[in-house]
Amino acid sequence: MAAITMKNIVKRYGDGFPAVNEVSLDVRDGEFMILVGPSGCGKSTLLRMIVGLEDITSGEMLIGGKVVNKIAPRQRNLSMVFQNYALYPHLTVFENIAFPLRLAKLPNEEVKRRVTETAELLELTDHLERKPANLSGGQRQRVAMGRAIVRQADAFLFDEPLSNLDAKLRGQMRTEISRLQRRLGVTTVYVTHDQTEAMTLGDRVAVLRKGLLQQVGSPRELYEEP
Ligand code: ADP
Ligand code: ADP
């Protein structure tokens, strides 16, 4: 687990108006933070700068108290969940979840232990030998999440992970993500343009508009004002 601290973060693409403009935000250890705002407000850019997929024009990004501006994505020990969760169709659920651990060349015993644990958490234990084609949409989404959490990263980053799902599945997955985050207590930053997700998922919500941080507060503070 690690706190994520953004100090006066700026991102300019070319010489236009900054996509992210002097954003300072503190995501506490174990906190579930939502980044919300209309399309084009800079949410994904900010998330990509946390992960290291995008250079920071100016400002400081700290993870676990350490400045990471110059640290490569792979060295940051973060886990990112995208909206297009591509599973490997020819691999079993077990091997899909195990994939990042195989890449990291972990010993077999360790892989088995961690995948088993993760599958239990996500109620996938009975499906470990199946292929993705034989799973429901919700199960596939859980496998994708399993792959993200199995690495035991210091923080989870979600980029609109539910936007391609139908309403019913989206509701189920919201509950699932919330339960999992609370259970694991891992620092989480979750990008969405969906008000319902913003209101129901996070401990706190950061509202972005045109690259500027407009408001930060609990869902209650932001959405139930008199
Ligand atoms: P959001 O995730 O809130 O939809 P983005 O972070 O994707 O917003 O984009 C913020 C702004 O930066 C937008 O104006 C977008 O067009 C611009 N932008 C994003 N990525 C790039 C890029 N690679 N090159 C140039 N402009 C970009
Ligand atoms: P979303 O709104 O879902 O974040 P976008 O359609 O804005 O996605 O962006 C998709 C990809 O295109 C991103 O990788 C982003 O960096 C890039 N992009 C967005 N806006 C621009 C832009 N104005 N110029 C170049 N690339 C862009």
PDB file of C-alpha atoms and ligand atoms in Angstrom:
ATOM      1  CA  MET A   1       0.000   0.000   0.000  1.00  0.00           C
ATOM      2  CA  ALA A   2       1.125   3.526  -0.703  1.00  0.00           C
ATOM      3  CA  ALA A   3      -0.228   7.029  -0.626  1.00  0.00           C
ATOM      4  CA  ILE A   4      -0.179   8.910  -3.928  1.00  0.00           C
ATOM      5  CA  THR A   5       0.622  12.605  -3.760  1.00  0.00           C
ATOM      6  CA  MET A   6       0.323  14.991  -6.682  1.00  0.00           C
ATOM      7  CA  LYS A   7       1.959  18.394  -6.346  1.00  0.00           C
ATOM      8  CA  ASN A   8       1.100  21.065  -8.926  1.00  0.00           C
ATOM      9  CA  ILE A   9       0.932  18.526 -11.727  1.00  0.00           C
ATOM     10  CA  VAL A  10       0.822  20.033 -15.226  1.00  0.00           C
ATOM     11  CA  LYS A  11       0.533  18.235 -18.574  1.00  0.00           C
ATOM     12  CA  ARG A  12       0.801  20.063 -21.871  1.00  0.00           C
ATOM     13  CA  TYR A  13       0.383  18.342 -25.204  1.00  0.00           C
ATOM     14  CA  GLY A  14       1.991  20.725 -27.694  1.00  0.00           C
ATOM     15  CA  ASP A  15       1.458  24.400 -26.925  1.00  0.00           C
ATOM     16  CA  GLY A  16      -2.301  24.449 -26.383  1.00  0.00           C
ATOM     17  CA  PHE A  17      -4.207  24.809 -23.123  1.00  0.00           C
ATOM     18  CA  PRO A  18      -2.841  22.341 -20.515  1.00  0.00           C
ATOM     19  CA  ALA A  19      -4.725  19.016 -20.417  1.00  0.00           C
ATOM     20  CA  VAL A  20      -3.949  18.916 -16.666  1.00  0.00           C
ATOM     21  CA  ASN A  21      -3.392  22.242 -14.943  1.00  0.00           C
ATOM     22  CA  GLU A  22      -1.688  22.589 -11.544  1.00  0.00           C
ATOM     23  CA  VAL A  23      -3.457  19.647  -9.936  1.00  0.00           C
ATOM     24  CA  SER A  24      -2.552  18.956  -6.295  1.00  0.00           C
ATOM     25  CA  LEU A  25      -4.217  15.967  -4.718  1.00  0.00           C
ATOM     26  CA  ASP A  26      -3.397  13.597  -1.898  1.00  0.00           C
ATOM     27  CA  VAL A  27      -4.710  10.029  -2.118  1.00  0.00           C
ATOM     28  CA  ARG A  28      -4.253   8.502   1.319  1.00  0.00           C
ATOM     29  CA  ASP A  29      -2.967   5.053   2.126  1.00  0.00           C
ATOM     30  CA  GLY A  30      -5.786   2.585   1.464  1.00  0.00           C
ATOM     31  CA  GLU A  31      -8.170   5.227   0.191  1.00  0.00           C
ATOM     32  CA  PHE A  32     -10.588   4.727  -2.717  1.00  0.00           C
ATOM     33  CA  MET A  33     -10.411   7.958  -4.758  1.00  0.00           C
ATOM     34  CA  ILE A  34     -12.661   8.660  -7.725  1.00  0.00           C
ATOM     35  CA  LEU A  35     -11.609  11.014 -10.527  1.00  0.00           C
ATOM     36  CA  VAL A  36     -14.736  12.281 -12.235  1.00  0.00           C
ATOM     37  CA  GLY A  37     -15.544  14.857 -14.906  1.00  0.00           C
ATOM     38  CA  PRO A  38     -16.759  15.227 -18.488  1.00  0.00           C
ATOM     39  CA  SER A  39     -14.907  13.746 -21.452  1.00  0.00           C
ATOM     40  CA  GLY A  40     -11.705  15.655 -22.190  1.00  0.00           C
ATOM     41  CA  CYS A  41     -11.265  17.100 -18.656  1.00  0.00           C
ATOM     42  CA  GLY A  42      -7.918  15.335 -18.172  1.00  0.00           C
ATOM     43  CA  LYS A  43      -8.867  12.266 -16.095  1.00  0.00           C
ATOM     44  CA  SER A  44      -7.060   9.670 -18.204  1.00  0.00           C
ATOM     45  CA  THR A  45      -4.041  11.904 -18.630  1.00  0.00           C
ATOM     46  CA  LEU A  46      -3.746  12.282 -14.863  1.00  0.00           C
ATOM     47  CA  LEU A  47      -4.134   8.540 -14.341  1.00  0.00           C
ATOM     48  CA  ARG A  48      -1.513   7.798 -16.997  1.00  0.00           C
ATOM     49  CA  MET A  49       0.905  10.164 -15.250  1.00  0.00           C
ATOM     50  CA  ILE A  50       0.412   8.254 -11.983  1.00  0.00           C
ATOM     51  CA  VAL A  51       1.186   4.985 -13.771  1.00  0.00           C
ATOM     52  CA  GLY A  52       4.084   6.515 -15.692  1.00  0.00           C
ATOM     53  CA  LEU A  53       2.646   6.032 -19.181  1.00  0.00           C
ATOM     54  CA  GLU A  54       2.734   9.789 -19.765  1.00  0.00           C
ATOM     55  CA  ASP A  55       5.523  12.275 -18.997  1.00  0.00           C
ATOM     56  CA  ILE A  56       4.775  15.019 -16.500  1.00  0.00           C
ATOM     57  CA  THR A  57       5.359  18.525 -17.897  1.00  0.00           C
ATOM     58  CA  SER A  58       5.884  20.030 -14.434  1.00  0.00           C
ATOM     59  CA  GLY A  59       5.091  19.246 -10.820  1.00  0.00           C
ATOM     60  CA  GLU A  60       5.868  16.281  -8.610  1.00  0.00           C
ATOM     61  CA  MET A  61       4.285  12.847  -8.388  1.00  0.00           C
ATOM     62  CA  LEU A  62       5.007  10.890  -5.208  1.00  0.00           C
ATOM     63  CA  ILE A  63       4.121   7.274  -4.510  1.00  0.00           C
ATOM     64  CA  GLY A  64       4.728   6.040  -0.996  1.00  0.00           C
ATOM     65  CA  GLY A  65       6.560   9.299  -0.286  1.00  0.00           C
ATOM     66  CA  LYS A  66       9.015   8.828  -3.154  1.00  0.00           C
ATOM     67  CA  VAL A  67       9.201  11.093  -6.223  1.00  0.00           C
ATOM     68  CA  VAL A  68       8.488   8.900  -9.256  1.00  0.00           C
ATOM     69  CA  ASN A  69       8.614  11.471 -12.093  1.00  0.00           C
ATOM     70  CA  LYS A  70      11.598   9.674 -13.622  1.00  0.00           C
ATOM     71  CA  ILE A  71      10.696   6.117 -12.575  1.00  0.00           C
ATOM     72  CA  ALA A  72       9.621   3.737 -15.348  1.00  0.00           C
ATOM     73  CA  PRO A  73       6.079   2.266 -15.167  1.00  0.00           C
ATOM     74  CA  ARG A  74       7.351  -1.228 -14.470  1.00  0.00           C
ATOM     75  CA  GLN A  75       9.307  -0.058 -11.427  1.00  0.00           C
ATOM     76  CA  ARG A  76       6.299   1.649  -9.808  1.00  0.00           C
ATOM     77  CA  ASN A  77       4.567  -1.540  -8.645  1.00  0.00           C
ATOM     78  CA  LEU A  78       1.082  -0.340  -9.597  1.00  0.00           C
ATOM     79  CA  SER A  79      -1.709  -2.284 -11.219  1.00  0.00           C
ATOM     80  CA  MET A  80      -3.894  -0.786 -13.933  1.00  0.00           C
ATOM     81  CA  VAL A  81      -7.302  -2.084 -15.059  1.00  0.00           C
ATOM     82  CA  PHE A  82      -8.450  -0.850 -18.479  1.00  0.00           C
ATOM     83  CA  GLN A  83     -11.950  -0.821 -19.966  1.00  0.00           C
ATOM     84  CA  ASN A  84     -10.942  -3.254 -22.677  1.00  0.00           C
ATOM     85  CA  TYR A  85      -9.902  -6.194 -20.598  1.00  0.00           C
ATOM     86  CA  ALA A  86      -8.407  -8.551 -23.152  1.00  0.00           C
ATOM     87  CA  LEU A  87      -8.145 -12.086 -21.797  1.00  0.00           C
ATOM     88  CA  TYR A  88      -6.017 -14.645 -23.598  1.00  0.00           C
ATOM     89  CA  PRO A  89      -8.582 -16.948 -25.268  1.00  0.00           C
ATOM     90  CA  HIS A  90      -6.248 -19.944 -25.524  1.00  0.00           C
ATOM     91  CA  LEU A  91      -5.269 -19.835 -21.832  1.00  0.00           C
ATOM     92  CA  THR A  92      -7.270 -21.184 -18.888  1.00  0.00           C
ATOM     93  CA  VAL A  93      -8.627 -18.899 -16.194  1.00  0.00           C
ATOM     94  CA  PHE A  94      -5.741 -20.039 -13.995  1.00  0.00           C
ATOM     95  CA  GLU A  95      -3.118 -19.070 -16.583  1.00  0.00           C
ATOM     96  CA  ASN A  96      -4.887 -15.809 -17.411  1.00  0.00           C
ATOM     97  CA  ILE A  97      -4.699 -14.785 -13.755  1.00  0.00           C
ATOM     98  CA  ALA A  98      -1.181 -16.156 -13.412  1.00  0.00           C
ATOM     99  CA  PHE A  99       0.104 -14.259 -16.447  1.00  0.00           C
ATOM    100  CA  PRO A 100       1.801 -11.320 -14.684  1.00  0.00           C
ATOM    101  CA  LEU A 101       3.426 -13.724 -12.215  1.00  0.00           C
ATOM    102  CA  ARG A 102       4.775 -15.863 -15.073  1.00  0.00           C
ATOM    103  CA  LEU A 103       6.218 -12.705 -16.632  1.00  0.00           C
ATOM    104  CA  ALA A 104       7.864 -11.893 -13.311  1.00  0.00           C
ATOM    105  CA  LYS A 105       9.254 -15.465 -13.306  1.00  0.00           C
ATOM    106  CA  LEU A 106       7.888 -16.347  -9.892  1.00  0.00           C
ATOM    107  CA  PRO A 107       8.385 -19.957  -8.800  1.00  0.00           C
ATOM    108  CA  ASN A 108       5.529 -22.362  -9.561  1.00  0.00           C
ATOM    109  CA  GLU A 109       4.608 -22.885  -5.924  1.00  0.00           C
ATOM    110  CA  GLU A 110       4.233 -19.158  -5.367  1.00  0.00           C
ATOM    111  CA  VAL A 111       2.186 -18.745  -8.553  1.00  0.00           C
ATOM    112  CA  LYS A 112      -0.148 -21.519  -7.473  1.00  0.00           C
ATOM    113  CA  ARG A 113      -0.575 -20.102  -3.981  1.00  0.00           C
ATOM    114  CA  ARG A 114      -1.349 -16.577  -5.193  1.00  0.00           C
ATOM    115  CA  VAL A 115      -3.681 -17.589  -8.021  1.00  0.00           C
ATOM    116  CA  THR A 116      -5.615 -19.878  -5.664  1.00  0.00           C
ATOM    117  CA  GLU A 117      -5.988 -17.059  -3.138  1.00  0.00           C
ATOM    118  CA  THR A 118      -7.073 -14.580  -5.792  1.00  0.00           C
ATOM    119  CA  ALA A 119      -9.580 -17.019  -7.293  1.00  0.00           C
ATOM    120  CA  GLU A 120     -11.131 -17.544  -3.863  1.00  0.00           C
ATOM    121  CA  LEU A 121     -11.485 -13.829  -3.339  1.00  0.00           C
ATOM    122  CA  LEU A 122     -13.251 -13.482  -6.701  1.00  0.00           C
ATOM    123  CA  GLU A 123     -15.303 -16.676  -6.440  1.00  0.00           C
ATOM    124  CA  LEU A 124     -13.599 -18.202  -9.456  1.00  0.00           C
ATOM    125  CA  THR A 125     -12.275 -21.323  -7.750  1.00  0.00           C
ATOM    126  CA  ASP A 126     -14.604 -23.646  -9.669  1.00  0.00           C
ATOM    127  CA  HIS A 127     -13.686 -22.147 -13.022  1.00  0.00           C
ATOM    128  CA  LEU A 128      -9.895 -22.207 -12.972  1.00  0.00           C
ATOM    129  CA  GLU A 129      -9.560 -24.821 -15.721  1.00  0.00           C
ATOM    130  CA  ARG A 130     -12.047 -23.179 -18.085  1.00  0.00           C
ATOM    131  CA  LYS A 131     -11.266 -21.006 -21.099  1.00  0.00           C
ATOM    132  CA  PRO A 132     -12.637 -17.448 -21.306  1.00  0.00           C
ATOM    133  CA  ALA A 133     -15.110 -18.397 -24.064  1.00  0.00           C
ATOM    134  CA  ASN A 134     -16.942 -20.620 -21.551  1.00  0.00           C
ATOM    135  CA  LEU A 135     -17.462 -17.876 -18.969  1.00  0.00           C
ATOM    136  CA  SER A 136     -20.183 -15.311 -18.459  1.00  0.00           C
ATOM    137  CA  GLY A 137     -19.436 -11.612 -18.952  1.00  0.00           C
ATOM    138  CA  GLY A 138     -19.238 -11.058 -15.219  1.00  0.00           C
ATOM    139  CA  GLN A 139     -16.872 -13.970 -14.739  1.00  0.00           C
ATOM    140  CA  ARG A 140     -14.634 -12.696 -17.521  1.00  0.00           C
ATOM    141  CA  GLN A 141     -14.514  -9.282 -15.892  1.00  0.00           C
ATOM    142  CA  ARG A 142     -13.578 -10.937 -12.595  1.00  0.00           C
ATOM    143  CA  VAL A 143     -10.752 -12.841 -14.287  1.00  0.00           C
ATOM    144  CA  ALA A 144      -9.454  -9.528 -15.634  1.00  0.00           C
ATOM    145  CA  MET A 145      -9.598  -8.132 -12.133  1.00  0.00           C
ATOM    146  CA  GLY A 146      -7.874 -11.202 -10.788  1.00  0.00           C
ATOM    147  CA  ARG A 147      -5.020 -10.606 -13.178  1.00  0.00           C
ATOM    148  CA  ALA A 148      -4.758  -7.028 -11.904  1.00  0.00           C
ATOM    149  CA  ILE A 149      -4.790  -7.848  -8.202  1.00  0.00           C
ATOM    150  CA  VAL A 150      -2.682 -11.025  -8.216  1.00  0.00           C
ATOM    151  CA  ARG A 151       0.505  -8.970  -8.409  1.00  0.00           C
ATOM    152  CA  GLN A 152      -0.072  -7.454  -4.966  1.00  0.00           C
ATOM    153  CA  ALA A 153       0.636  -3.962  -6.225  1.00  0.00           C
ATOM    154  CA  ASP A 154       0.937  -0.920  -3.979  1.00  0.00           C
ATOM    155  CA  ALA A 155      -2.069   0.699  -5.661  1.00  0.00           C
ATOM    156  CA  PHE A 156      -4.846  -0.070  -8.170  1.00  0.00           C
ATOM    157  CA  LEU A 157      -5.698   2.273 -11.003  1.00  0.00           C
ATOM    158  CA  PHE A 158      -8.945   1.883 -12.928  1.00  0.00           C
ATOM    159  CA  ASP A 159      -9.665   3.653 -16.211  1.00  0.00           C
ATOM    160  CA  GLU A 160     -13.429   3.438 -16.790  1.00  0.00           C
ATOM    161  CA  PRO A 161     -13.348  -0.330 -16.348  1.00  0.00           C
ATOM    162  CA  LEU A 162     -17.129  -0.754 -16.591  1.00  0.00           C
ATOM    163  CA  SER A 163     -18.056   1.542 -19.456  1.00  0.00           C
ATOM    164  CA  ASN A 164     -18.403  -1.264 -22.016  1.00  0.00           C
ATOM    165  CA  LEU A 165     -20.720  -3.391 -19.865  1.00  0.00           C
ATOM    166  CA  ASP A 166     -24.506  -3.488 -19.838  1.00  0.00           C
ATOM    167  CA  ALA A 167     -26.321  -1.823 -16.933  1.00  0.00           C
ATOM    168  CA  LYS A 168     -26.955  -5.014 -14.944  1.00  0.00           C
ATOM    169  CA  LEU A 169     -23.374  -6.233 -15.116  1.00  0.00           C
ATOM    170  CA  ARG A 170     -22.117  -2.749 -14.375  1.00  0.00           C
ATOM    171  CA  GLY A 171     -24.127  -2.736 -11.139  1.00  0.00           C
ATOM    172  CA  GLN A 172     -22.796  -6.148 -10.140  1.00  0.00           C
ATOM    173  CA  MET A 173     -19.218  -5.173 -10.863  1.00  0.00           C
ATOM    174  CA  ARG A 174     -19.562  -1.943  -8.897  1.00  0.00           C
ATOM    175  CA  THR A 175     -20.505  -3.969  -5.845  1.00  0.00           C
ATOM    176  CA  GLU A 176     -17.684  -6.400  -6.538  1.00  0.00           C
ATOM    177  CA  ILE A 177     -14.997  -3.739  -6.935  1.00  0.00           C
ATOM    178  CA  SER A 178     -16.147  -1.941  -3.825  1.00  0.00           C
ATOM    179  CA  ARG A 179     -16.148  -5.143  -1.751  1.00  0.00           C
ATOM    180  CA  LEU A 180     -12.740  -6.156  -3.034  1.00  0.00           C
ATOM    181  CA  GLN A 181     -11.170  -2.778  -2.421  1.00  0.00           C
ATOM    182  CA  ARG A 182     -12.428  -2.704   1.158  1.00  0.00           C
ATOM    183  CA  ARG A 183     -11.298  -6.252   1.742  1.00  0.00           C
ATOM    184  CA  LEU A 184      -7.792  -5.659   0.401  1.00  0.00           C
ATOM    185  CA  GLY A 185      -7.506  -2.070   1.616  1.00  0.00           C
ATOM    186  CA  VAL A 186      -5.317  -1.117  -1.332  1.00  0.00           C
ATOM    187  CA  THR A 187      -4.993   2.527  -2.371  1.00  0.00           C
ATOM    188  CA  THR A 188      -7.198   2.956  -5.440  1.00  0.00           C
ATOM    189  CA  VAL A 189      -7.718   5.667  -8.049  1.00  0.00           C
ATOM    190  CA  TYR A 190     -10.748   5.112 -10.261  1.00  0.00           C
ATOM    191  CA  VAL A 191     -11.545   7.220 -13.330  1.00  0.00           C
ATOM    192  CA  THR A 192     -15.136   7.562 -14.487  1.00  0.00           C
ATOM    193  CA  HIS A 193     -17.529  10.008 -16.122  1.00  0.00           C
ATOM    194  CA  ASP A 194     -20.467   8.180 -14.500  1.00  0.00           C
ATOM    195  CA  GLN A 195     -22.084  10.053 -11.597  1.00  0.00           C
ATOM    196  CA  THR A 196     -23.542   6.873 -10.102  1.00  0.00           C
ATOM    197  CA  GLU A 197     -20.104   5.315  -9.872  1.00  0.00           C
ATOM    198  CA  ALA A 198     -18.723   8.510  -8.393  1.00  0.00           C
ATOM    199  CA  MET A 199     -21.469   8.617  -5.765  1.00  0.00           C
ATOM    200  CA  THR A 200     -21.393   4.971  -4.747  1.00  0.00           C
ATOM    201  CA  LEU A 201     -17.848   3.688  -5.069  1.00  0.00           C
ATOM    202  CA  GLY A 202     -15.337   6.007  -3.514  1.00  0.00           C
ATOM    203  CA  ASP A 203     -14.279   7.280  -0.129  1.00  0.00           C
ATOM    204  CA  ARG A 204     -13.658  10.615  -1.811  1.00  0.00           C
ATOM    205  CA  VAL A 205     -14.324  12.152  -5.199  1.00  0.00           C
ATOM    206  CA  ALA A 206     -12.081  14.585  -7.092  1.00  0.00           C
ATOM    207  CA  VAL A 207     -13.938  16.601  -9.718  1.00  0.00           C
ATOM    208  CA  LEU A 208     -11.945  17.752 -12.755  1.00  0.00           C
ATOM    209  CA  ARG A 209     -13.017  20.325 -15.310  1.00  0.00           C
ATOM    210  CA  LYS A 210     -10.882  21.513 -18.210  1.00  0.00           C
ATOM    211  CA  GLY A 211      -7.750  20.194 -16.529  1.00  0.00           C
ATOM    212  CA  LEU A 212      -8.441  21.942 -13.232  1.00  0.00           C
ATOM    213  CA  LEU A 213      -9.249  20.263  -9.950  1.00  0.00           C
ATOM    214  CA  GLN A 214     -12.563  21.850  -9.001  1.00  0.00           C
ATOM    215  CA  GLN A 215     -13.573  20.051  -5.823  1.00  0.00           C
ATOM    216  CA  VAL A 216     -12.495  17.204  -3.570  1.00  0.00           C
ATOM    217  CA  GLY A 217     -14.722  15.648  -0.949  1.00  0.00           C
ATOM    218  CA  SER A 218     -16.726  12.659   0.182  1.00  0.00           C
ATOM    219  CA  PRO A 219     -19.680  11.738  -2.062  1.00  0.00           C
ATOM    220  CA  ARG A 220     -21.958  13.075   0.658  1.00  0.00           C
ATOM    221  CA  GLU A 221     -20.205  16.439   0.738  1.00  0.00           C
ATOM    222  CA  LEU A 222     -20.296  16.767  -3.034  1.00  0.00           C
ATOM    223  CA  TYR A 223     -23.670  15.367  -3.980  1.00  0.00           C
ATOM    224  CA  GLU A 224     -25.951  16.002  -1.017  1.00  0.00           C
ATOM    225  CA  GLU A 225     -25.417  19.700  -0.550  1.00  0.00           C
ATOM    226  CA  PRO A 226     -28.592  21.530   0.496  1.00  0.00           C
TER     227      PRO A 226
HETATM  228  P1  ADP B   1     -10.567  12.460 -20.228  1.00  0.00           P
HETATM  229  O1  ADP B   1      -9.896  11.215 -19.781  1.00  0.00           O
HETATM  230  O2  ADP B   1     -11.126  13.253 -19.096  1.00  0.00           O
HETATM  231  O3  ADP B   1     -11.578  12.227 -21.304  1.00  0.00           O
HETATM  232  P2  ADP B   1      -8.033  13.060 -21.450  1.00  0.00           P
HETATM  233  O4  ADP B   1      -7.049  13.032 -20.371  1.00  0.00           O
HETATM  234  O5  ADP B   1      -8.149  11.885 -22.360  1.00  0.00           O
HETATM  235  O6  ADP B   1      -9.461  13.426 -20.848  1.00  0.00           O
HETATM  236  O7  ADP B   1      -7.767  14.339 -22.349  1.00  0.00           O
HETATM  237  C1  ADP B   1      -7.577  15.646 -21.823  1.00  0.00           C
HETATM  238  C2  ADP B   1      -7.262  16.589 -22.958  1.00  0.00           C
HETATM  239  O8  ADP B   1      -5.985  16.275 -23.484  1.00  0.00           O
HETATM  240  C3  ADP B   1      -8.233  16.522 -24.117  1.00  0.00           C
HETATM  241  O9  ADP B   1      -8.364  17.816 -24.642  1.00  0.00           O
HETATM  242  C4  ADP B   1      -7.530  15.596 -25.092  1.00  0.00           C
HETATM  243  O10 ADP B   1      -7.932  15.859 -26.413  1.00  0.00           O
HETATM  244  C5  ADP B   1      -6.081  15.942 -24.866  1.00  0.00           C
HETATM  245  N1  ADP B   1      -5.192  14.791 -25.128  1.00  0.00           N
HETATM  246  C6  ADP B   1      -5.214  13.607 -24.504  1.00  0.00           C
HETATM  247  N2  ADP B   1      -4.263  12.789 -24.969  1.00  0.00           N
HETATM  248  C7  ADP B   1      -3.603  13.512 -25.913  1.00  0.00           C
HETATM  249  C8  ADP B   1      -2.504  13.220 -26.762  1.00  0.00           C
HETATM  250  N3  ADP B   1      -1.879  12.038 -26.737  1.00  0.00           N
HETATM  251  N4  ADP B   1      -2.096  14.182 -27.608  1.00  0.00           N
HETATM  252  C9  ADP B   1      -2.694  15.380 -27.631  1.00  0.00           C
HETATM  253  N5  ADP B   1      -3.742  15.724 -26.849  1.00  0.00           N
HETATM  254  C10 ADP B   1      -4.191  14.782 -26.006  1.00  0.00           C
HETATM  255  P1  ADP B   2     -11.182   8.594 -23.551  1.00  0.00           P
HETATM  256  O1  ADP B   2     -12.091   9.777 -23.750  1.00  0.00           O
HETATM  257  O2  ADP B   2     -11.892   7.284 -23.442  1.00  0.00           O
HETATM  258  O3  ADP B   2     -10.160   8.822 -22.490  1.00  0.00           O
HETATM  259  P2  ADP B   2      -9.990   9.386 -26.022  1.00  0.00           P
HETATM  260  O4  ADP B   2     -10.811   8.985 -27.181  1.00  0.00           O
HETATM  261  O5  ADP B   2     -10.032  10.794 -25.501  1.00  0.00           O
HETATM  262  O6  ADP B   2     -10.325   8.379 -24.864  1.00  0.00           O
HETATM  263  O7  ADP B   2      -8.469   9.073 -26.278  1.00  0.00           O
HETATM  264  C1  ADP B   2      -8.048   7.836 -26.802  1.00  0.00           C
HETATM  265  C2  ADP B   2      -6.559   7.935 -27.105  1.00  0.00           C
HETATM  266  O8  ADP B   2      -6.318   9.024 -28.011  1.00  0.00           O
HETATM  267  C3  ADP B   2      -5.714   8.222 -25.873  1.00  0.00           C
HETATM  268  O9  ADP B   2      -4.559   7.434 -25.932  1.00  0.00           O
HETATM  269  C4  ADP B   2      -5.351   9.684 -25.977  1.00  0.00           C
HETATM  270  O10 ADP B   2      -4.067   9.933 -25.446  1.00  0.00           O
HETATM  271  C5  ADP B   2      -5.385   9.939 -27.457  1.00  0.00           C
HETATM  272  N1  ADP B   2      -5.852  11.316 -27.722  1.00  0.00           N
HETATM  273  C6  ADP B   2      -6.929  11.912 -27.191  1.00  0.00           C
HETATM  274  N2  ADP B   2      -7.055  13.160 -27.619  1.00  0.00           N
HETATM  275  C7  ADP B   2      -6.027  13.339 -28.487  1.00  0.00           C
HETATM  276  C8  ADP B   2      -5.598  14.440 -29.301  1.00  0.00           C
HETATM  277  N3  ADP B   2      -6.233  15.612 -29.302  1.00  0.00           N
HETATM  278  N4  ADP B   2      -4.509  14.268 -30.055  1.00  0.00           N
HETATM  279  C9  ADP B   2      -3.858  13.107 -30.051  1.00  0.00           C
HETATM  280  N5  ADP B   2      -4.208  12.035 -29.326  1.00  0.00           N
HETATM  281  C10 ADP B   2      -5.281  12.150 -28.549  1.00  0.00           C
END
